[in-house]
XYZ file of C-alpha atoms in Angstrom:
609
model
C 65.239 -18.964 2.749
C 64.119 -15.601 2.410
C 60.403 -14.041 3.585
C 57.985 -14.063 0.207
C 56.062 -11.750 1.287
C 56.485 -7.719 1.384
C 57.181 -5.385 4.311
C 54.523 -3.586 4.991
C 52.153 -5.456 4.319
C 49.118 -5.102 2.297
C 45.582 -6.505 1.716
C 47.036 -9.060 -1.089
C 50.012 -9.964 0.516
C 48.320 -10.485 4.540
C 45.525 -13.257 2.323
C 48.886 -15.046 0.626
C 50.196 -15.255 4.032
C 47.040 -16.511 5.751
C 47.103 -19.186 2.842
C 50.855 -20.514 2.913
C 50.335 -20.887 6.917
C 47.662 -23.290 6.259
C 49.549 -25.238 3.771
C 52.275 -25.091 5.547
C 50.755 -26.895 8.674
C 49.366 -29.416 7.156
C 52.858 -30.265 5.936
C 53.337 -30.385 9.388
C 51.315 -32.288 10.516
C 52.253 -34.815 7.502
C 55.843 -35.157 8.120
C 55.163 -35.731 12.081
C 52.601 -38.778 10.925
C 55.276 -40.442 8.892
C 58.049 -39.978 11.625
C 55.747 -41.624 14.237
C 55.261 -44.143 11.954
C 58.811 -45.157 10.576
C 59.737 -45.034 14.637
C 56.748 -47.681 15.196
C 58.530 -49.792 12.734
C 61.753 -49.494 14.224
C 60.479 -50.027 17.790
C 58.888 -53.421 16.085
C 62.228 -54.284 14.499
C 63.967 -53.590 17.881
C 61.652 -56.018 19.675
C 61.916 -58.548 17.141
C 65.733 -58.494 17.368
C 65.714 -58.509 21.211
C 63.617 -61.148 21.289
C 65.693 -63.043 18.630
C 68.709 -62.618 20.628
C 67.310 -63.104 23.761
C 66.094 -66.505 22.421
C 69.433 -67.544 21.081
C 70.923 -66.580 24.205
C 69.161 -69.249 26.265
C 69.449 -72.056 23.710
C 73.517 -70.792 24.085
C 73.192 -70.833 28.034
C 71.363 -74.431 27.834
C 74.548 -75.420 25.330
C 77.258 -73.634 27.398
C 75.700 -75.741 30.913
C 75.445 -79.019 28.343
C 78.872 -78.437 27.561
C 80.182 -78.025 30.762
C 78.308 -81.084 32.134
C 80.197 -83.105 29.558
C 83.328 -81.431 30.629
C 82.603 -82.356 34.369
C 81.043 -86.037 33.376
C 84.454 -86.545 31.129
C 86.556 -85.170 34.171
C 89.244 -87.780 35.086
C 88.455 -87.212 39.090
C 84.776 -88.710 38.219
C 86.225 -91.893 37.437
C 89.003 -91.898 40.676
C 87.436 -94.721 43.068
C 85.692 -93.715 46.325
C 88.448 -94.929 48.180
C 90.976 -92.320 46.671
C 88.782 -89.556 46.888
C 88.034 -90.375 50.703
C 92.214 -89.822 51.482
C 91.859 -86.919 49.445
C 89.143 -85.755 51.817
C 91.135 -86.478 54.999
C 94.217 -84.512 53.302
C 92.477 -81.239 53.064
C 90.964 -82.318 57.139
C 94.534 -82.604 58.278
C 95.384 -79.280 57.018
C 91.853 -77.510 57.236
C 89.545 -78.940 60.375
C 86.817 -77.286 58.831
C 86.973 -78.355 55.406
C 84.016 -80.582 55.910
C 81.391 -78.078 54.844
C 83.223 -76.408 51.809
C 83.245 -79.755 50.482
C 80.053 -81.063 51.242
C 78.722 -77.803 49.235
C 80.748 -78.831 45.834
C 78.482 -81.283 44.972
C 75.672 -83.565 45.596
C 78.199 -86.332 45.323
C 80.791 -85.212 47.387
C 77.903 -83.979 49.916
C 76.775 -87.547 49.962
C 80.588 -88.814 50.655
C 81.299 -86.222 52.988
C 78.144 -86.982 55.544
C 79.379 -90.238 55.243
C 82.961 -89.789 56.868
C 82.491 -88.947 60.199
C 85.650 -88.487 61.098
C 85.385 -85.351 58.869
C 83.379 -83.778 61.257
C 85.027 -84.537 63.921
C 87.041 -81.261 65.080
C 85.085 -78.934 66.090
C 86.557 -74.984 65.658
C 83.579 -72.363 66.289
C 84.312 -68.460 66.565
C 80.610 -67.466 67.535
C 78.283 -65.148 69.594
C 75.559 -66.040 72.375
C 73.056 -64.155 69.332
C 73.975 -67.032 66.994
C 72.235 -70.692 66.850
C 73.475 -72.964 68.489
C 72.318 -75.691 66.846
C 75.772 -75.209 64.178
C 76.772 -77.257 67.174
C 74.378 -79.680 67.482
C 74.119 -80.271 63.053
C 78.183 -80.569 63.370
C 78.047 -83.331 66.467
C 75.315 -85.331 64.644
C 77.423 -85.766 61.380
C 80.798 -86.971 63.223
C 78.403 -90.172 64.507
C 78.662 -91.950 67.702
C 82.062 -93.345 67.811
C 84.621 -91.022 66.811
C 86.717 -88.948 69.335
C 85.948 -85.226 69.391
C 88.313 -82.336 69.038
C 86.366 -79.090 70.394
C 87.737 -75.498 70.096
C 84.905 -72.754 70.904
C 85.370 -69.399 71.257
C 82.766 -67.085 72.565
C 82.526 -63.278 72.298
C 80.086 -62.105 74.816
C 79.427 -58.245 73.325
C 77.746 -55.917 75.666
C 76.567 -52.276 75.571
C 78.821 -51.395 77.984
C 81.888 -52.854 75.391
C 80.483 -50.827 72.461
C 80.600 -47.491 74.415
C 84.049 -45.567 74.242
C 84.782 -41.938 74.731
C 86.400 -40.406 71.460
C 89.030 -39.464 73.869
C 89.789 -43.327 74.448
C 90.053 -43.945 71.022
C 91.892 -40.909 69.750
C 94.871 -42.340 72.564
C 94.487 -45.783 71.813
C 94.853 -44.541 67.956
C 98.058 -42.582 69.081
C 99.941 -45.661 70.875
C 102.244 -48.068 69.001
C 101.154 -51.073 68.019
C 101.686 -54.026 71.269
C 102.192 -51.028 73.616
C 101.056 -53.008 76.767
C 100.383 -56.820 77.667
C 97.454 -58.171 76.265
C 93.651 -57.901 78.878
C 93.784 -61.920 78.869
C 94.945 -64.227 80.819
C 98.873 -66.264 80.522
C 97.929 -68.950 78.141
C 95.431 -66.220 76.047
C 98.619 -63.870 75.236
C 100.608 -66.421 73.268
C 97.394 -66.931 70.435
C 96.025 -63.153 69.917
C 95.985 -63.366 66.161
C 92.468 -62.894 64.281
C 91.672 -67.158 63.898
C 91.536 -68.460 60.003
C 90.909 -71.584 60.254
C 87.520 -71.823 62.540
C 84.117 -71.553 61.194
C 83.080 -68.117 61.983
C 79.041 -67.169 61.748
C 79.045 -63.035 61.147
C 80.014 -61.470 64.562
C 80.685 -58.056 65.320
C 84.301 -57.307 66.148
C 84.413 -55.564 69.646
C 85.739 -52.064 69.850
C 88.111 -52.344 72.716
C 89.393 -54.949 70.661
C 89.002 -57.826 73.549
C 89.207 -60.906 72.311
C 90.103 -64.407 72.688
C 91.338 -66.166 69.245
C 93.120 -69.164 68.161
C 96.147 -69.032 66.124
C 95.943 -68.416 62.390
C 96.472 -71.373 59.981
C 94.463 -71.361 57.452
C 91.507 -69.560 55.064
C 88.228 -68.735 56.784
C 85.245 -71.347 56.247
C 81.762 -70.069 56.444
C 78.970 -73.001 56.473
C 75.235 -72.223 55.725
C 72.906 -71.640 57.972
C 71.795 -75.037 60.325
C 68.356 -73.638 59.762
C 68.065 -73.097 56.394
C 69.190 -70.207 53.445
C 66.759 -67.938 55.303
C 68.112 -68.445 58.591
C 70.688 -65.581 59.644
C 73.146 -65.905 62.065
C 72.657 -63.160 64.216
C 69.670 -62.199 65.964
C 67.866 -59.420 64.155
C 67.919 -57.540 67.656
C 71.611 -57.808 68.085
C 72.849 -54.272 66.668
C 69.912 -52.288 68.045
C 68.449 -53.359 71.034
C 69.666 -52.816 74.147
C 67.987 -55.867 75.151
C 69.638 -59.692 74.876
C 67.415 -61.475 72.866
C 65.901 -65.012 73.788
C 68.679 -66.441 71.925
C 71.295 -64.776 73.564
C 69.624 -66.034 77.404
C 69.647 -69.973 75.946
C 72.547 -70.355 74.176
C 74.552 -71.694 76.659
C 72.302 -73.975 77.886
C 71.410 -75.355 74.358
C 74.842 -75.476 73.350
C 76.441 -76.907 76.037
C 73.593 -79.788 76.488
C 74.478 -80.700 72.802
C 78.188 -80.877 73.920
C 77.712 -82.878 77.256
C 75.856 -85.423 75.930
C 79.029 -86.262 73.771
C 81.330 -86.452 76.831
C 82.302 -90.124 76.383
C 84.138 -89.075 73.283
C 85.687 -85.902 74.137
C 89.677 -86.155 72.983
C 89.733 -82.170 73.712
C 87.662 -80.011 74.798
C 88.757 -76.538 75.016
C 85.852 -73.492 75.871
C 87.220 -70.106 76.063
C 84.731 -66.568 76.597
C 85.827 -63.130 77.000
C 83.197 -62.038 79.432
C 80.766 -63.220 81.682
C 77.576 -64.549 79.606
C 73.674 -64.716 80.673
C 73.929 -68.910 80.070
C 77.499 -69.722 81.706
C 75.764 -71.260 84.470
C 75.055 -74.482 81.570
C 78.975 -75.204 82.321
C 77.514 -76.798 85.312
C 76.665 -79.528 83.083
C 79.912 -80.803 82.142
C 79.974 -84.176 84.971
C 80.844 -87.186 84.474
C 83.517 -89.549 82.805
C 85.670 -88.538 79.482
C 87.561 -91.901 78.932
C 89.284 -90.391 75.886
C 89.933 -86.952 77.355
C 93.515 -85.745 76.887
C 92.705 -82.089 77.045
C 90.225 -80.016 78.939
C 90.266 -75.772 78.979
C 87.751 -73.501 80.458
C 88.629 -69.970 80.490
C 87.600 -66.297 81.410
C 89.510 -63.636 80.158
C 87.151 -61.620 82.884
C 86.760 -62.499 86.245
C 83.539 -62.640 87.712
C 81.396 -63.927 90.591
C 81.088 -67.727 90.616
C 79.257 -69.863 92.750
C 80.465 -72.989 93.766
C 79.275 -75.735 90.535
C 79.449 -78.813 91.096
C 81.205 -79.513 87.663
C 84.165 -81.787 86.741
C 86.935 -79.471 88.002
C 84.802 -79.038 91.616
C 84.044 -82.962 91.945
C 84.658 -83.757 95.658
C 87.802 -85.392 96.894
C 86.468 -89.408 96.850
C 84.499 -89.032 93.585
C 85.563 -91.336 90.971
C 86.499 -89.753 87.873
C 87.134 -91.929 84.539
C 90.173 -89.050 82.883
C 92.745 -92.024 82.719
C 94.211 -90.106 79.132
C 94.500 -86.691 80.756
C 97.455 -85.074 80.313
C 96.602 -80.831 79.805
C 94.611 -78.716 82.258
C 93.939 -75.103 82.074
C 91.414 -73.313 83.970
C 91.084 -69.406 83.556
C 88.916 -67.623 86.230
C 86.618 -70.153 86.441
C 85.914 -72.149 89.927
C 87.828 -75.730 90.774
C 88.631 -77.371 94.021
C 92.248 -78.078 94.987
C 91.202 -81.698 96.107
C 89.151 -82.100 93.118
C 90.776 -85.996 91.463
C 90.735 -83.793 88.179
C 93.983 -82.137 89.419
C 95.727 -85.295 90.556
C 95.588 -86.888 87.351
C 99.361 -87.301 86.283
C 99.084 -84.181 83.880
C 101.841 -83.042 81.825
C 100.627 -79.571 81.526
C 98.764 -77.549 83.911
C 97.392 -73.974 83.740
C 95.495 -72.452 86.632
C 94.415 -68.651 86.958
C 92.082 -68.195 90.214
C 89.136 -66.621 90.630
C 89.734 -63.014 92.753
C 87.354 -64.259 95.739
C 89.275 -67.672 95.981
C 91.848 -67.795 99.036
C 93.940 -70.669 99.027
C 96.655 -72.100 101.878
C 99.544 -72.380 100.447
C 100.276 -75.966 101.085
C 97.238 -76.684 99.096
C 98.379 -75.196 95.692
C 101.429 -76.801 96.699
C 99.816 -80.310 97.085
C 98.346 -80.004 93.582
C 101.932 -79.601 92.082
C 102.973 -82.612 94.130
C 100.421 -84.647 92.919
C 101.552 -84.453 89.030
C 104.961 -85.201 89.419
C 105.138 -85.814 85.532
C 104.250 -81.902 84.824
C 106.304 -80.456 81.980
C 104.674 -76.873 81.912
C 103.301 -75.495 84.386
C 101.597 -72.075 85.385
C 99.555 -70.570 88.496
C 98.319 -67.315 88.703
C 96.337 -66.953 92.394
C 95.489 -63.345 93.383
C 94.469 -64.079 96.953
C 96.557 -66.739 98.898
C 96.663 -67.895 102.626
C 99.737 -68.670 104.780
C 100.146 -72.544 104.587
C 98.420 -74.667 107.265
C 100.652 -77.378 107.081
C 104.707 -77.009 106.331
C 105.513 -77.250 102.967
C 107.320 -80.168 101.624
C 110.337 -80.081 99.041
C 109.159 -81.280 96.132
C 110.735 -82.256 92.580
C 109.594 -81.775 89.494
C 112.232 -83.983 87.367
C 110.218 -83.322 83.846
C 109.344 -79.240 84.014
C 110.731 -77.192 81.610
C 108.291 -74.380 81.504
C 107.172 -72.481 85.332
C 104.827 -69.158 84.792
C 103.966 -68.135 88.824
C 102.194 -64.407 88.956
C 100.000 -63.494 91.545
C 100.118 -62.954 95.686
C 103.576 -62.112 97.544
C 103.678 -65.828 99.336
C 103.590 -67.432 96.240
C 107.508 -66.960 96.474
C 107.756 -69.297 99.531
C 105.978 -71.836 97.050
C 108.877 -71.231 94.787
C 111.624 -71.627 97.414
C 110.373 -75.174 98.203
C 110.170 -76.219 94.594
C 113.076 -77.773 92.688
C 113.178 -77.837 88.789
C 116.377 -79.934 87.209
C 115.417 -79.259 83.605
C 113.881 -75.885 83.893
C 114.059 -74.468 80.650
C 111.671 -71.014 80.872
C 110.638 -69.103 84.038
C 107.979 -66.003 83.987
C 107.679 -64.432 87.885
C 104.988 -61.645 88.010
C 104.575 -61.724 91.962
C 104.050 -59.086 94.016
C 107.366 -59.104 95.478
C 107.732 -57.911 98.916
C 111.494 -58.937 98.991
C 114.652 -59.067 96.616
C 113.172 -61.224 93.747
C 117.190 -62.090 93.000
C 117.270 -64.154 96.119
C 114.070 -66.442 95.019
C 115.837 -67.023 91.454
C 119.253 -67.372 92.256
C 117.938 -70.224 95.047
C 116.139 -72.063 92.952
C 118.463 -72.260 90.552
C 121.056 -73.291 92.951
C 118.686 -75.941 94.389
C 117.501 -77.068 91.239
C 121.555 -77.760 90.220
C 121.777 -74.488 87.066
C 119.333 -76.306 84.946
C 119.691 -74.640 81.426
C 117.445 -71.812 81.722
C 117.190 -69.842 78.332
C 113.921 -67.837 78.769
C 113.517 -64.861 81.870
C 110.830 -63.159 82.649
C 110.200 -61.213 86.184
C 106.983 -58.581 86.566
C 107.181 -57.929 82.986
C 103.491 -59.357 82.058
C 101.165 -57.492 85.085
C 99.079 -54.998 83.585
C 99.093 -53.174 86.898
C 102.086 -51.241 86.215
C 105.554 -50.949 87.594
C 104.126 -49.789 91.143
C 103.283 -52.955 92.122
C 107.066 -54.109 91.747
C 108.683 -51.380 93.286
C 110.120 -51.210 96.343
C 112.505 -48.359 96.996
C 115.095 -47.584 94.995
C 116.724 -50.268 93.440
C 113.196 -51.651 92.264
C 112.618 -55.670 92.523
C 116.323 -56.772 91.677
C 119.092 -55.396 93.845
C 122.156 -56.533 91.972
C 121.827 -57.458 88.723
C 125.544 -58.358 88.562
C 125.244 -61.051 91.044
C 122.124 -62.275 88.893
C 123.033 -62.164 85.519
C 126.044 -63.692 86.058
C 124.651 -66.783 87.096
C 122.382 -67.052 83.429
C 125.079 -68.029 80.892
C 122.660 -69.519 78.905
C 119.841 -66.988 78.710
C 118.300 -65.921 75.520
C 115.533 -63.790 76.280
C 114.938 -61.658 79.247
C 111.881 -59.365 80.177
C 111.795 -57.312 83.017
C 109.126 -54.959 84.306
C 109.242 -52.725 87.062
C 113.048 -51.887 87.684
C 115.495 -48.995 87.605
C 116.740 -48.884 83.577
C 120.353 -47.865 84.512
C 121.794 -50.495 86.133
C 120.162 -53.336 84.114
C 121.672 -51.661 81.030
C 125.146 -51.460 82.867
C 125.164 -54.951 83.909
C 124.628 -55.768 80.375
C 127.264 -53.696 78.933
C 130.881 -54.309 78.689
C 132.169 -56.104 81.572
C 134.279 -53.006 83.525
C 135.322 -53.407 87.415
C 134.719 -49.624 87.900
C 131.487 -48.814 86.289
C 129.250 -52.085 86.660
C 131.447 -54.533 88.829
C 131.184 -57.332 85.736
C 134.344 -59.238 84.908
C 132.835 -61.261 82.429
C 130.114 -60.705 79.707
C 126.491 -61.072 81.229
C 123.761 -63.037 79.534
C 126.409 -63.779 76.393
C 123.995 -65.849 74.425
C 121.136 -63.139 74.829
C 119.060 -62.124 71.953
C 115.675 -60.661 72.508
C 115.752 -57.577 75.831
C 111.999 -56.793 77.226
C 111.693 -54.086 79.576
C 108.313 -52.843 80.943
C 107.595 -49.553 82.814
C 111.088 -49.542 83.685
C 111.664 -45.712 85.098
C 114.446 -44.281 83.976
C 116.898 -41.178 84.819
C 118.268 -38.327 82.913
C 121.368 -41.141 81.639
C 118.639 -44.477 80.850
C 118.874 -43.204 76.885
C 122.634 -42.591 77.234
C 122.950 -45.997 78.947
C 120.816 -48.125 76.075
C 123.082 -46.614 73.502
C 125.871 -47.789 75.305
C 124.370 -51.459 75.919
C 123.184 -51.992 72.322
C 126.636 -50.505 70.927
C 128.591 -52.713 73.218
C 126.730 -55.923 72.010
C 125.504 -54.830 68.584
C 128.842 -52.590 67.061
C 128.466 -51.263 63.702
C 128.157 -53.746 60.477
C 131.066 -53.045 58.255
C 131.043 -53.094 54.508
C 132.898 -56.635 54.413
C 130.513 -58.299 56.876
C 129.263 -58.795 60.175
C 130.989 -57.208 62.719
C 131.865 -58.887 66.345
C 131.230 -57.150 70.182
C 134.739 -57.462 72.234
C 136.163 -60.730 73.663
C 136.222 -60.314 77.311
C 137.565 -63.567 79.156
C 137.287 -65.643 75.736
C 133.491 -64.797 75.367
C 132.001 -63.085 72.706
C 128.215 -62.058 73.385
C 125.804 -63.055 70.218
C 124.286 -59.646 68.323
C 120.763 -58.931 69.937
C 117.751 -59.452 67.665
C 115.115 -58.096 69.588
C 114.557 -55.103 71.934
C 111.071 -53.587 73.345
C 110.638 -50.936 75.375
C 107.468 -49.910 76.515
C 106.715 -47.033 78.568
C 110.870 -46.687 79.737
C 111.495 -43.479 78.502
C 111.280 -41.222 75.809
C 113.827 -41.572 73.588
C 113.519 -39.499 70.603
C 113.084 -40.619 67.104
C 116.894 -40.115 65.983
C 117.532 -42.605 68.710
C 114.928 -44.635 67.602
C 116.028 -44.510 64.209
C 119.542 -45.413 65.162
C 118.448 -48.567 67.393
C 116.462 -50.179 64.236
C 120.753 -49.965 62.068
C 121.424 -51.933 64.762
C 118.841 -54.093 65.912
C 116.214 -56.536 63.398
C 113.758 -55.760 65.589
C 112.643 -52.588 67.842
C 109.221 -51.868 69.344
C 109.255 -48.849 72.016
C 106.586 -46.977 73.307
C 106.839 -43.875 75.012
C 106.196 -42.918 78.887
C 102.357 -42.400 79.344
C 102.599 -38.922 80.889
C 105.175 -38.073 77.811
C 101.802 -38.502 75.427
């Protein structure tokens, strides 16, 4: 559009400017009125549409829930009787413990059947914190009734400021290690469960970072339950991440929790309390007295040891009290106090597990005694860190039925082992703190106890205090392994701490007169090798080539291929082999150990890190 008017102006043309500027905003100012007002309508349509949809999409809402109900009401499982559906229930328990609350939270009717079953509620399998309520405990004891036996499984993590604290340094090396480099901060019986728990009703706790823990075994998925309280109730104590102070919670737990238990002794089946450090409340453990006429299995256990005082508990009831366990059969008691004389330990068992407190110092003949008074054990393991000579001389004693013997702890415990004799013995761990040829303690007891079929070995391999505590001069705690290994023709497994890696590795090789004295094959049916802080010399790599090449030869393309016959044996293939902190190998060794092996796991040397 080009300008009307002339350049330069004049008198006419400025006046015939002055009046198309005027018409020209009212225009404007037109144009802008009608705009507003066609976007006013539009805005009105708009909200009438929402609106309209916004209506039909409740009425579709109320039809979609109307159409499910029907779908639900016509469901073939609302007509299944009662009767059915409670078996159906008591599947899922068998498989899930904890199934209880997911299915009392489906609906009001199964809520209503489930609170009726007690039996539902009737195992008990709690991962919690001192900062969460205890009354989860007290809401789950209350459904399962009056009657039914109990199955309890509670495991505490105690978390402390202390615990949360860790240099980067720490980390960055713990980071740097491969994975199961060293034996797990728990006790014995802890080691064999370390895996994260799915199957336990967990309230939200914090995961420690050193990673201390003690866990059940995973089975299945992870069941959280509401709140005891209520939907605003939390779980935690609001104080737990930032205050350096325990909260009132955290003082009372024990007591509250363990007064809930108590009362419910009389139908205790199992009963098994586990806490990975000293907690404000454990004095409430003093509580547990009195009779369990159902009791077949009853666990306290530290994975710290601490300062106890002398409780007058079950495990420390004096020597004449009478004590209704007539069903016990397992025992295990992890730094936590107990009397030798107590009638709890003289109950028959078939299993007993005993790790003593650091300050307790007991005669030998009195650990003794307690073996001799279960004559029926099957497993058995004793870990004492301070022992006495024995006042009185120790018996012989049999144990016809034991097939499992862990023994760790003080140097005398070997005379304990010299007097024992074990027919049937099937696995033997030895962590003592051998002042003498440990070869001469196994080879005797195997000879007294007539070569019963031992398959599993294990000597100083699960001490966290490293291979010092094992050594004694050169030839480290066996002397001859030829004399030894000959003698276990049936073993599958052996773990040894501690030693010189050459000559175990030659006494495993191929039998040869001149280089390790063997004439036959040595452990022929072994398939899993251990070794622990086992120092090795400038030929321990050139040696465990050797060893695994002897017993593991190349596969060829046509199959499986066989180690040589010496004296008509053939040695099996090995499956496993761990070596942590031996020696460094190298990764082209490493690489070459997992062609022949299915599984490898080796660590290197701390000081090569």
């Amino acid at each position: 559009m080009s300008f009307p008017f002339p350049d330069p102006p004049t008198a006419l043309s400025l006046a015939d400017a002055r009046r198309s500027l005027s018409v020209t905003r009212s225009s404007v100012a037109e144009l802008s009125t009608k705009i507003d007002a066609a976007e006013a309508a539009l805005a009105q349509v708009v909200r009438e549409s929402q609106y309209v949809i916004s209506e039909l999409q409740i009425e579709k809402q109320m039809l979609e829930k109307q159409l499910l109900d029907t779908m639900a009401y016509l469901s073939p499982i609302r007509t299944l009787p009662q009767e059915l559906l409670r078996n159906i229930f008591m599947w899922c328990f068998e498989e899930h413990p904890c199934c209880a609350w997911v299915l009392a939270g489906v609906c009001p009717a199964w809520r209503a059947l489930a609170l009726k079953m007690p039996r539902l509620w009737s195992k008990i399998r709690l991962l919690t914190t001192q900062h969460a309520s205890a009354d989860t405990i007290r809401l789950w004891l209350e459904r399962s009734g009056d009657t039914v036996p109990l199955d309890i499984e509670i495991f505490l993590r105690v978390s402390t400021k202390s615990s949360a604290s860790e240099s980067t340094s720490q980390r960055r090396r713990r980071r740097s290690l491969s994975p199961s480099p060293s034996p797990p901060p728990w006790p014995m019986s802890f080691a064999h469960n370390p895996a994260v728990p799915a199957h336990y009703v967990i309230p939200h706790t914090p995961i420690s970072p050193t990673g201390l823990a003690i866990l059940p075994p995973p089975q299945t998925p992870i069941i959280l339950p509401p709140s005891p309280g209520g939907p605003h109730d939390t779980w935690l104590s609001a104080h737990h991440h930032s205050s350096e102070r325990p909260s009132r919670s955290s003082l009372h737990w024990g007591h509250i929790a363990i007064y809930y238990l108590a009362e419910q002794m009389h139908r205790w089946e199992r009963f098994i309390f586990r806490f990975d450090k000293h907690f404000t409340s454990m004095g409430a453990l003093k509580s547990i007295n009195g009779d369990a006429p159902l009791m077949k299995e009853f666990e306290v256990s530290s994975a710290e040891a601490a300062f106890y005082p002398e409780w007058q508990w079950l495990p420390n009831a004096s020597a004449n009290a009478t004590l209704v366990l007539p069903k016990l059969e397992t025992l295990t008691l992890q730094y936590t106090p107990f009397k030798w004389s107590s009638p709890m330990l003289r109950s028959n068992l078939h299993s007993l597990n005993l790790r003593a407190l650091p300050t307790a110092h007991l005669p030998l003949d009195r650990i003794l005694f307690i073996i001799a008074n279960n004559p029926a054990l099957e497993s058995l393991t004793l870990h004492f860190q301070g022992v006495l000579p024995p006042i009185l001389p120790l018996a012989p004693t049999t144990l016809p039925l034991l097939k499992t013997f862990h023994i760790g702890g003080h140097y005398i415990l070997s005379q304990l082992v010299d007097s024992l004799s074990l027919p049937v013995l099937d696995s033997l761990t030895l962590d003592i703190e051998a002042r003498e040829p440990i070869e001469d303690t196994i080879s005797s007891l195997l000879a007294r106890s007539s070569n019963p079929p031992l398959t599993h070995l294990s000597v100083a391999y699960g001490s966290s205090s490293g291979s010092s505590t094992f050594y004694y001069g050169p030839s480290g705690i066996v002397i001859s392994w030829t004399t030894l290994l000959l003698e276990l023709g049936g073993l599958e497994s052996l773990y040894i701490g501690g030693t010189p890696l050459e000559p175990l590795l030659m006494a495993l090789g191929v039998p040869d007169d001149d280089n390790n004295g063997m004439t036959a094959w040595a452990c022929p049916k072994l398939k899993a090798l251990g070794m622990r802080n086992c120092h090795a010399h400038s030929e321990g790599v050139v040696k465990l080539v050797q060893m695994v090449e002897a017993r593991n030869p190349a596969q060829s393309n046509g199959g499986s291929t066989s180690a040589s016959m010496v004296g008509g044996v053939t040695p099996v293939r090995l499956k496993t082999l761990e070596l942590y902190d031996c020696a460094s190998l190298g990764q082209d060794v490493v690489e070459w150990l997992k062609s022949r092996v299915e599984e490898v796991v080796c660590t290197e040397p701390e000081y090569e890190r």
